[in-house]
mmCIF file of C-alpha atoms (C1' of nucleotides) in Angstrom:
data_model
loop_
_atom_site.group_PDB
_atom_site.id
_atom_site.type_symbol
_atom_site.label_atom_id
_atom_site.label_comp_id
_atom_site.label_asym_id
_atom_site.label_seq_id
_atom_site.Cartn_x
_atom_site.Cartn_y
_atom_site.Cartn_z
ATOM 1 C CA UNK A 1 16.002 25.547 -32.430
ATOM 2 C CA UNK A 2 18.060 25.730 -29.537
ATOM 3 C CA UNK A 3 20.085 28.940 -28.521
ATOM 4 C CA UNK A 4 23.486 28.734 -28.967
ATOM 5 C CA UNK A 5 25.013 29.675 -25.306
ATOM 6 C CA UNK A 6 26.779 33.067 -25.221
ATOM 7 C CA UNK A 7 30.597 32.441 -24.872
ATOM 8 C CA UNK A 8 31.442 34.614 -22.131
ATOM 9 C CA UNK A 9 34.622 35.624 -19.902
ATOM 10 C CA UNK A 10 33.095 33.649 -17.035
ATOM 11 C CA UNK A 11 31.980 30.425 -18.414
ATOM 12 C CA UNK A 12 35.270 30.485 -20.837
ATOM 13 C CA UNK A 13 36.780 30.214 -17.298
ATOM 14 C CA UNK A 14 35.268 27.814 -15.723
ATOM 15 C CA UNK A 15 35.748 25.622 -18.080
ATOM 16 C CA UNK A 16 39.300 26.356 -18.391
ATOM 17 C CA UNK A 17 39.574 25.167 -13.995
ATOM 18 C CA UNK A 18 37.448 22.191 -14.609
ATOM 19 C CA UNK A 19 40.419 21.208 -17.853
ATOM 20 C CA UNK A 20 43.358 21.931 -15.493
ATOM 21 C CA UNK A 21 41.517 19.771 -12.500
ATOM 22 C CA UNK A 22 42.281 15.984 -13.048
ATOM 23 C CA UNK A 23 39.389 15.449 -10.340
ATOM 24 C CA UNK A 24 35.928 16.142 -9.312
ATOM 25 C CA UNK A 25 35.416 19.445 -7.093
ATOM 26 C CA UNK A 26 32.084 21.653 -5.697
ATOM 27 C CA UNK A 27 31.037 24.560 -7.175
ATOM 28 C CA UNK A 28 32.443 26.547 -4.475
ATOM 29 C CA UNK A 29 36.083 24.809 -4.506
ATOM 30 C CA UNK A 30 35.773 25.997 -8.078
ATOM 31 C CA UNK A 31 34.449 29.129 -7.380
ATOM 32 C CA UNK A 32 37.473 29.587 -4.565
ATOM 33 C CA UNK A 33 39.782 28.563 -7.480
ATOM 34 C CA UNK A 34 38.597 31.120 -9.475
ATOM 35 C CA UNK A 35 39.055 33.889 -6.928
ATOM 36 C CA UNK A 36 42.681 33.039 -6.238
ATOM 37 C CA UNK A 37 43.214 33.178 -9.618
ATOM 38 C CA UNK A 38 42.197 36.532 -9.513
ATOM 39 C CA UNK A 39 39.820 35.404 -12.429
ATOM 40 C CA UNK A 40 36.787 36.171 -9.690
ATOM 41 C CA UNK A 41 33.232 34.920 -11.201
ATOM 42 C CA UNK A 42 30.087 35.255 -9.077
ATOM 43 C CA UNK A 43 29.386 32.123 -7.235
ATOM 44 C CA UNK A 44 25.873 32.001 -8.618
ATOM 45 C CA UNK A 45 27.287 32.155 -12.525
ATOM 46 C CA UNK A 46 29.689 29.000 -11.151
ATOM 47 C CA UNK A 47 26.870 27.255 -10.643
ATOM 48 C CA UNK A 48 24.680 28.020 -13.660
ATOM 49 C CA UNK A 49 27.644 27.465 -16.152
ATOM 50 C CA UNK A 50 28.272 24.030 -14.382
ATOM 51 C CA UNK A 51 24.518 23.096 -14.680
ATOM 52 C CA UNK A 52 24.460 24.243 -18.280
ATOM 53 C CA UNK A 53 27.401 21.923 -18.967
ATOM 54 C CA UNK A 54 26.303 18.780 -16.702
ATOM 55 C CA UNK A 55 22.922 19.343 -18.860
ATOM 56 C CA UNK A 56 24.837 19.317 -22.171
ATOM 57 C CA UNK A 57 26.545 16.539 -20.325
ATOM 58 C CA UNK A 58 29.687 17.744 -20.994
ATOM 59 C CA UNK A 59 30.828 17.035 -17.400
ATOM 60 C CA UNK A 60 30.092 14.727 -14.533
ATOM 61 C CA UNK A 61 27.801 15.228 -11.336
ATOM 62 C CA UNK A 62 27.674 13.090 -8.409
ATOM 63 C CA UNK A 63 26.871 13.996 -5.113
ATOM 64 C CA UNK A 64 29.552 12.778 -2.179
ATOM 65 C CA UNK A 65 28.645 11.544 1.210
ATOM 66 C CA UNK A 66 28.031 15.226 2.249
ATOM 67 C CA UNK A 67 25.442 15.717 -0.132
ATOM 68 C CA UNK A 68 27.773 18.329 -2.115
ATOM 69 C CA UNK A 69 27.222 18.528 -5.692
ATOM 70 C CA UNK A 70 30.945 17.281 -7.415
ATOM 71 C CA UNK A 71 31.375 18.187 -10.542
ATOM 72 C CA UNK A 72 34.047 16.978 -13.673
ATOM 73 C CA UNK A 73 35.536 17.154 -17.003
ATOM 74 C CA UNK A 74 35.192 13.344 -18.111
ATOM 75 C CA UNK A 75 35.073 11.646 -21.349
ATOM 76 C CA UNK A 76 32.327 10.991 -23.291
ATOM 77 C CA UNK A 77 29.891 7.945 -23.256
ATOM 78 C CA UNK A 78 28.806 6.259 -19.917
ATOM 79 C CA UNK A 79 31.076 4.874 -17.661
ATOM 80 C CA UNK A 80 31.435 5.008 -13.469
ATOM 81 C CA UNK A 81 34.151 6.279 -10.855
ATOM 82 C CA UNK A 82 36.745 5.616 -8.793
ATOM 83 C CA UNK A 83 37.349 8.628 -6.794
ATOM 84 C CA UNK A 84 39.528 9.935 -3.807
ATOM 85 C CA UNK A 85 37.589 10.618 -1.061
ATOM 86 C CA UNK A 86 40.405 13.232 0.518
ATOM 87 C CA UNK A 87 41.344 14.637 -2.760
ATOM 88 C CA UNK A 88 38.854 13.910 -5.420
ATOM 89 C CA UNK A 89 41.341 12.465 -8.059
ATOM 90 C CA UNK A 90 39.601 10.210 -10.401
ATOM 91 C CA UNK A 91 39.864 7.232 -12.645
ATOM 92 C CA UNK A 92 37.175 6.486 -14.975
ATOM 93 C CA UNK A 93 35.741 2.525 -15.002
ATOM 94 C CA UNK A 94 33.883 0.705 -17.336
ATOM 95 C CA UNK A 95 31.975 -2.327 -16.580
ATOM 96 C CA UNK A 96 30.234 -3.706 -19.177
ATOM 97 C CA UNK A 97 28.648 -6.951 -17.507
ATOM 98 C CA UNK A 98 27.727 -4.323 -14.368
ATOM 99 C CA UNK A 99 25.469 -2.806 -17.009
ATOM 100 C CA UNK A 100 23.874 -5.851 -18.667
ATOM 101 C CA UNK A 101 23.497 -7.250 -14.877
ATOM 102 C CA UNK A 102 21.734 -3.620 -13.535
ATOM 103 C CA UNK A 103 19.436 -4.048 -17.068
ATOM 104 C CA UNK A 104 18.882 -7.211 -16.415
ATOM 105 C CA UNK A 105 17.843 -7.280 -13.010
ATOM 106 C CA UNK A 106 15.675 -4.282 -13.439
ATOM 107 C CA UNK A 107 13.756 -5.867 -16.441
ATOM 108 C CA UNK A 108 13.324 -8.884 -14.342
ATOM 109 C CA UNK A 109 11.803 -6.776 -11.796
ATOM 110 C CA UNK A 110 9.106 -4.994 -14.373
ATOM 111 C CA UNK A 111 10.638 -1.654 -13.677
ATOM 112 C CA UNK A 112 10.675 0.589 -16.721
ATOM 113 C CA UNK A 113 13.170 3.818 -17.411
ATOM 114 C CA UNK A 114 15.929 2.244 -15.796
ATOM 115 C CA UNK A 115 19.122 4.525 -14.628
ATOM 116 C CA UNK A 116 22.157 3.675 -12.381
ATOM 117 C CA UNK A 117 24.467 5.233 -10.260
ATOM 118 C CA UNK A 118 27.329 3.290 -9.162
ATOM 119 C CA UNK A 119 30.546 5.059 -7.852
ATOM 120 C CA UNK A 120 33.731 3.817 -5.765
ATOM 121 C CA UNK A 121 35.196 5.657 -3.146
ATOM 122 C CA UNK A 122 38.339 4.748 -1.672
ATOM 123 C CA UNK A 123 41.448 6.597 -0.264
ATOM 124 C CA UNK A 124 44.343 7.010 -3.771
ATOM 125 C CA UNK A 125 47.813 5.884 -2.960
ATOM 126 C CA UNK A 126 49.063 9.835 -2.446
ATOM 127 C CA UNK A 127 46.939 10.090 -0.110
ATOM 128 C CA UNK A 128 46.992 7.159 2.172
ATOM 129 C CA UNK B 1 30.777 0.650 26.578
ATOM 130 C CA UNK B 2 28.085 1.812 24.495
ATOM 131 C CA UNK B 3 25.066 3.462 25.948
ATOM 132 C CA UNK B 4 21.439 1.368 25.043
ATOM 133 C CA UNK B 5 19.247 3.876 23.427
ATOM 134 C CA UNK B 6 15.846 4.921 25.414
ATOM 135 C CA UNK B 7 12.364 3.124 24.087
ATOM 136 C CA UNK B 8 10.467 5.713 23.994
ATOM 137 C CA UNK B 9 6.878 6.097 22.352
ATOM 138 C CA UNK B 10 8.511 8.429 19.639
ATOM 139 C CA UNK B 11 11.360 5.914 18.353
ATOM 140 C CA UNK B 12 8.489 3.211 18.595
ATOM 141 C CA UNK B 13 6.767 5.178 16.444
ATOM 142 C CA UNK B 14 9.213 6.150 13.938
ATOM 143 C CA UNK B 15 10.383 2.108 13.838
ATOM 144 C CA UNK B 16 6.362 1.197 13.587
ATOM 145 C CA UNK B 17 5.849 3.479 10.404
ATOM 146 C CA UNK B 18 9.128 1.751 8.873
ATOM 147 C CA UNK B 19 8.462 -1.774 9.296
ATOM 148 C CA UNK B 20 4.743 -0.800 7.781
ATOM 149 C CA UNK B 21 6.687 1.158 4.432
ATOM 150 C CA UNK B 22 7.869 -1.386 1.862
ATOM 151 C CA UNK B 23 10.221 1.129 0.024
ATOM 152 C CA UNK B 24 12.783 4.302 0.535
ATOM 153 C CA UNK B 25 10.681 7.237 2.592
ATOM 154 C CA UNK B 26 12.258 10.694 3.416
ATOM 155 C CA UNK B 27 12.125 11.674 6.960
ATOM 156 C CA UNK B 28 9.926 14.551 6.067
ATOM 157 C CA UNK B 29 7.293 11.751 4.945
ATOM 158 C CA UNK B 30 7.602 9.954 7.925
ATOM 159 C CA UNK B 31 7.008 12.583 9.741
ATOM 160 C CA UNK B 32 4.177 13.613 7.924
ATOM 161 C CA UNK B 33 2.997 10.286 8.119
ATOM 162 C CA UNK B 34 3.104 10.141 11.572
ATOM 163 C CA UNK B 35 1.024 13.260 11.836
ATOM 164 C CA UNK B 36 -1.748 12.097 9.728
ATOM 165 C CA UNK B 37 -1.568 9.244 12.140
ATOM 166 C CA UNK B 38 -1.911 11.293 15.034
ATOM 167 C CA UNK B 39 0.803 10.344 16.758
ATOM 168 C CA UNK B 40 2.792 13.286 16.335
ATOM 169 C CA UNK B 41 6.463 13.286 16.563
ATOM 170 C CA UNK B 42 8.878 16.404 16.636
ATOM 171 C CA UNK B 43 10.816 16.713 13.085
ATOM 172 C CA UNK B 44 13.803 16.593 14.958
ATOM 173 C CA UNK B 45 13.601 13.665 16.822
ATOM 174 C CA UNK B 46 11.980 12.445 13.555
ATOM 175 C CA UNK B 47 15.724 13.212 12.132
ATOM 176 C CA UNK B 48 17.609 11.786 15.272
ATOM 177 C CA UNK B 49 15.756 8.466 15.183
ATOM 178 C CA UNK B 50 16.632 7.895 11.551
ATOM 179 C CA UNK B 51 20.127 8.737 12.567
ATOM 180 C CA UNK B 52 20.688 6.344 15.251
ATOM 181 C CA UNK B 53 18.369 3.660 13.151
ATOM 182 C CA UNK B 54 21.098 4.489 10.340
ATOM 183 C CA UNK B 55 24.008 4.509 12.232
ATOM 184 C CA UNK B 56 23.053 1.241 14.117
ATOM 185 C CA UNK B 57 22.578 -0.175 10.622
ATOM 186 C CA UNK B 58 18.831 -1.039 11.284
ATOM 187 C CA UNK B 59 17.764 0.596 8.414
ATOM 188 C CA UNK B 60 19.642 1.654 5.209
ATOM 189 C CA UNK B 61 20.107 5.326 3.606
ATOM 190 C CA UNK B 62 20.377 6.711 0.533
ATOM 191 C CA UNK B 63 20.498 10.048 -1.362
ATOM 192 C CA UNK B 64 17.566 10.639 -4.415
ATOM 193 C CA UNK B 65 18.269 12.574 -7.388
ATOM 194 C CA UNK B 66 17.211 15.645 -5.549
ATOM 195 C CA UNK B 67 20.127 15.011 -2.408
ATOM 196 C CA UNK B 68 16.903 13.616 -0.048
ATOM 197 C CA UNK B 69 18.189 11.206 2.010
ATOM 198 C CA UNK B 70 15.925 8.231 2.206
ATOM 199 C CA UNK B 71 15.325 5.486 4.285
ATOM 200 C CA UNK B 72 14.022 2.074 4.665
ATOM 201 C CA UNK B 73 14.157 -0.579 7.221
ATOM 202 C CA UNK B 74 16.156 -3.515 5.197
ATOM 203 C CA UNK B 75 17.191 -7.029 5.819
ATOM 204 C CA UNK B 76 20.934 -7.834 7.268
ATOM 205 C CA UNK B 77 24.000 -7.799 5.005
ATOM 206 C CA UNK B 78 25.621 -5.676 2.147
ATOM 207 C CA UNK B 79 23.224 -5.377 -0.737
ATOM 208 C CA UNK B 80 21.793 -2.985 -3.508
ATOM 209 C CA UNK B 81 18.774 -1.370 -4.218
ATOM 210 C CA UNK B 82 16.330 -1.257 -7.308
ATOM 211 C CA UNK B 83 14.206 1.638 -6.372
ATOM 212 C CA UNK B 84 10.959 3.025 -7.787
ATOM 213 C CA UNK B 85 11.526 6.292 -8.638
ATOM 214 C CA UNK B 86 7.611 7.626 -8.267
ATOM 215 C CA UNK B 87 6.249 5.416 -5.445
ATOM 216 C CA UNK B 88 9.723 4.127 -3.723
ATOM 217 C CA UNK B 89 9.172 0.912 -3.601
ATOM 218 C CA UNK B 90 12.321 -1.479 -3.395
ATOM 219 C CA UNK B 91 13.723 -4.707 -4.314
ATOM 220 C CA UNK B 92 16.617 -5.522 -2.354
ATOM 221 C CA UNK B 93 19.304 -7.367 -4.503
ATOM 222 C CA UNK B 94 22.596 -9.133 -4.729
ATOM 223 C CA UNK B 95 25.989 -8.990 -7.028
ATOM 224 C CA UNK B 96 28.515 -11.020 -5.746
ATOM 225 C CA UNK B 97 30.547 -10.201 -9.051
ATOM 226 C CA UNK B 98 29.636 -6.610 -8.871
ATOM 227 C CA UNK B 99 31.612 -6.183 -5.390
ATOM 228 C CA UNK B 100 34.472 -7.929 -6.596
ATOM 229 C CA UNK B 101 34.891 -6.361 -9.369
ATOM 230 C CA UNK B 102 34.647 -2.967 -7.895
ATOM 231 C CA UNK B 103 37.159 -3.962 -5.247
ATOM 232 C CA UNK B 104 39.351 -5.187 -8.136
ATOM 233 C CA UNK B 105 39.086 -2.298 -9.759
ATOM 234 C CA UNK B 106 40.005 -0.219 -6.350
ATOM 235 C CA UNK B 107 43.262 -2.472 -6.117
ATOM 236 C CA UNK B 108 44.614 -2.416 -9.370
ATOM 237 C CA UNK B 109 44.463 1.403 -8.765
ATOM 238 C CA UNK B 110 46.140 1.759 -5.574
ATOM 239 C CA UNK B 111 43.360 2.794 -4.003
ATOM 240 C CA UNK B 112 42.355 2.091 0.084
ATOM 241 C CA UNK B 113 39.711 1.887 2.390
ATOM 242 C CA UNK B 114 37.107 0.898 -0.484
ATOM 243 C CA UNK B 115 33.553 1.860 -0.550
ATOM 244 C CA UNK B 116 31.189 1.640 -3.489
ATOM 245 C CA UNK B 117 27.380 2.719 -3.880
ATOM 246 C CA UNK B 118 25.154 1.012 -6.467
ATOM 247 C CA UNK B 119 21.583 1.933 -6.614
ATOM 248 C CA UNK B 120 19.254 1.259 -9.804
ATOM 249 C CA UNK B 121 16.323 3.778 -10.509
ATOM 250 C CA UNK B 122 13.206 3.329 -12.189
ATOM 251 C CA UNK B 123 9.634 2.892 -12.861
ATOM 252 C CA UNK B 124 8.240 0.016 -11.171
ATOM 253 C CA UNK B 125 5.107 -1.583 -13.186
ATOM 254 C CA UNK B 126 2.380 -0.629 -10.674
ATOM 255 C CA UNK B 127 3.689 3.262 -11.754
ATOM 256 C CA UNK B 128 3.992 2.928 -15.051
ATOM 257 C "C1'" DT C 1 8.940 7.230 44.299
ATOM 258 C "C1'" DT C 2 13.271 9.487 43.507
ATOM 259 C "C1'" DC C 3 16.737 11.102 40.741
ATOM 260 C "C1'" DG C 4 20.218 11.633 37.200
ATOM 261 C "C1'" DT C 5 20.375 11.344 32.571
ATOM 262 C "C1'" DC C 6 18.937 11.112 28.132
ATOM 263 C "C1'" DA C 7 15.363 12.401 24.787
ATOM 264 C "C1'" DT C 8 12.147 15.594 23.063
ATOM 265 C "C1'" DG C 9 10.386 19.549 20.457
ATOM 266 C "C1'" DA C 10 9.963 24.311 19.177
ATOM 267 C "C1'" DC C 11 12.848 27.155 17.139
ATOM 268 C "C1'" DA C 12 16.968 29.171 15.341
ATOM 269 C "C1'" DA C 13 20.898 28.405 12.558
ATOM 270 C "C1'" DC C 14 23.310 26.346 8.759
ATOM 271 C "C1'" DG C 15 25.049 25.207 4.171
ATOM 272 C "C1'" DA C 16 24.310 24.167 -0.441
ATOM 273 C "C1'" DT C 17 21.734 25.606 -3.972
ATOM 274 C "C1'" DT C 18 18.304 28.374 -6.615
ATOM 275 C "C1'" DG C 19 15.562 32.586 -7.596
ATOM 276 C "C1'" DT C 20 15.428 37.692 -8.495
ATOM 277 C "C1'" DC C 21 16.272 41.669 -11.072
ATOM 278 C "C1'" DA C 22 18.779 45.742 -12.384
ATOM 279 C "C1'" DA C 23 22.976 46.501 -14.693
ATOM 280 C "C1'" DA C 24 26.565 44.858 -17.763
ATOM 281 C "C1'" DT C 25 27.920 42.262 -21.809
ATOM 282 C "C1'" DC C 26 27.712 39.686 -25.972
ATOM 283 C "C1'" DA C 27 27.152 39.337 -31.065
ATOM 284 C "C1'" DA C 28 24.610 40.331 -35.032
ATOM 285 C "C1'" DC C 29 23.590 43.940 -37.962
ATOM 286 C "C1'" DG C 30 23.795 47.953 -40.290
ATOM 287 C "C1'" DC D 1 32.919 50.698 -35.519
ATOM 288 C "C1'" DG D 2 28.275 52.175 -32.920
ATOM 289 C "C1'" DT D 3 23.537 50.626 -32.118
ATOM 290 C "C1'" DT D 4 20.494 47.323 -30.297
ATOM 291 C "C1'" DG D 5 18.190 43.831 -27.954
ATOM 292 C "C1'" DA D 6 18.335 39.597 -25.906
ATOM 293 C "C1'" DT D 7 21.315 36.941 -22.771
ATOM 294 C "C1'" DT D 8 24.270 36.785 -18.843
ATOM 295 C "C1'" DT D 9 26.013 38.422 -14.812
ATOM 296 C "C1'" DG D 10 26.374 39.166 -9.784
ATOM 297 C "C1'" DA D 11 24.917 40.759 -5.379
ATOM 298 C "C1'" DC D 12 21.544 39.451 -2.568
ATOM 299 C "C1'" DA D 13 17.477 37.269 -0.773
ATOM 300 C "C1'" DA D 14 15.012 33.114 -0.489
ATOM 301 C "C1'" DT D 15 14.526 28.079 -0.253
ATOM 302 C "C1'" DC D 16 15.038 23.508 1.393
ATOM 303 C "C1'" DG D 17 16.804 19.745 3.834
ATOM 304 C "C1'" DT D 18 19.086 19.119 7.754
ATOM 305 C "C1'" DT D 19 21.477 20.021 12.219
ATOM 306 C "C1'" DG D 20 22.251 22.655 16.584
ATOM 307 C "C1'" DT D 21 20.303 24.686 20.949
ATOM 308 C "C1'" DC D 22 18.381 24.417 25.274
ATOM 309 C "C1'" DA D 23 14.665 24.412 28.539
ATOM 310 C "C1'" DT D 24 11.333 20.970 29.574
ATOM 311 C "C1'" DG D 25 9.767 16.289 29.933
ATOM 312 C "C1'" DA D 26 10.088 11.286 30.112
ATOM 313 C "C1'" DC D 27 12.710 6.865 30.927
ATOM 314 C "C1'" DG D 28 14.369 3.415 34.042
ATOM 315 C "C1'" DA D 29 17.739 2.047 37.647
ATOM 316 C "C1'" DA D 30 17.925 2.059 42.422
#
DNA sequence: TTCGTCATGACAACGATTGTCAAATCAACG
DNA sequence: CGTTGATTTGACAATCGTTGTCATGACGAA
């Protein structure tokens, strides 16, 4: 039985900035959000609410070229990125035949407990 | 005009324990590995090496689960990764249709300057 | 060999993230 | 509603990979 997770002032939120954001963003952008808002959360209670939701995988983490953590508000079921490296805007991809390929070669291969990441980065029309 | 870098016994060494490795290694390893060898080589210049390997393309880089950055010496040319998650070993592959679909994808969106990463995780059958 | 420069390495500093723990807050219950 | 007890919070310290610093040492052209 899994405890239900409290539904607090700070996570309520957080995940009220992550709905208004069309794109990915750090923990700290968010948490910066949050303080200009005047809604101020702790910085470490930004980061546990957003690992709490990527674990109920009701967002999306990838890390960018920094290393940073990014997190967003995406739909369900699996599908990749296409995201703006100045300003983290964000389309959501599918590619089926990527998928059966990445299986396929990995099967080929012997390897077992197969994942993928696959992202594109590029530069969006606003901000080119 | 671009300055040669130095052969010195420490990026000889660093270059020697990556042309023995088969898959992904994190500096830190390498460095350890070079201690256990006995031919001990500052962390930093550990780091540097891999930076100037990385940047010269001589060896490619990528980021684990955990945001390591790991690195292996790999052949010429763009091309993907299936990785073994426990022991890092690697199979370099190809997907002509993958990158043209991605930069499809990128065009019909607007977007510029187009970069993708693609990496496939698992268990290879030795680990299993 | 000499010499200017680049590289090295011990160490400090950094930045993102995670751990700690007392105090505050939720929500169920009476 | 007030009590209650477990969960959550937040300020802060700690961690971890990585990068910066700078005096010392090693390369290699002349």
């Amino acid at each position: 039985m899994v405890e239900a997770p409290r539904n607090t002032r700070q996570r309520r939120a957080v995940v009220a900035i992550l709905e208004d954001l069309d794109g990915f963003a750090s923990a700290q952008e968010i948490h910066d959000i949050l303080k200009r808002r005047g809604e101020s959360v702790g910085l470490s209670t930004v980061y546990r609410s957003l690992q709490v939701l990527a674990d109920a995988a009701e967002v999306d983490a990838l890390r960018n070229d920094d290393g940073e953590v990014l997190y967003r508000q995406c739909s369900a079921g699996h599908h990749h990125h296409l995201v703006c490296r100045s300003c983290g805007r964000t389309v959501e991809i599918e590619g089926p035949s990527v998928e059966r390929w990445a299986d396929k070669i990995a099967d080929e291969n012997g390897f077992r407990d197969v994942a993928h990441t696959l992202e594109i980065f590029g530069t969006c029309s606003s901000c080119a």
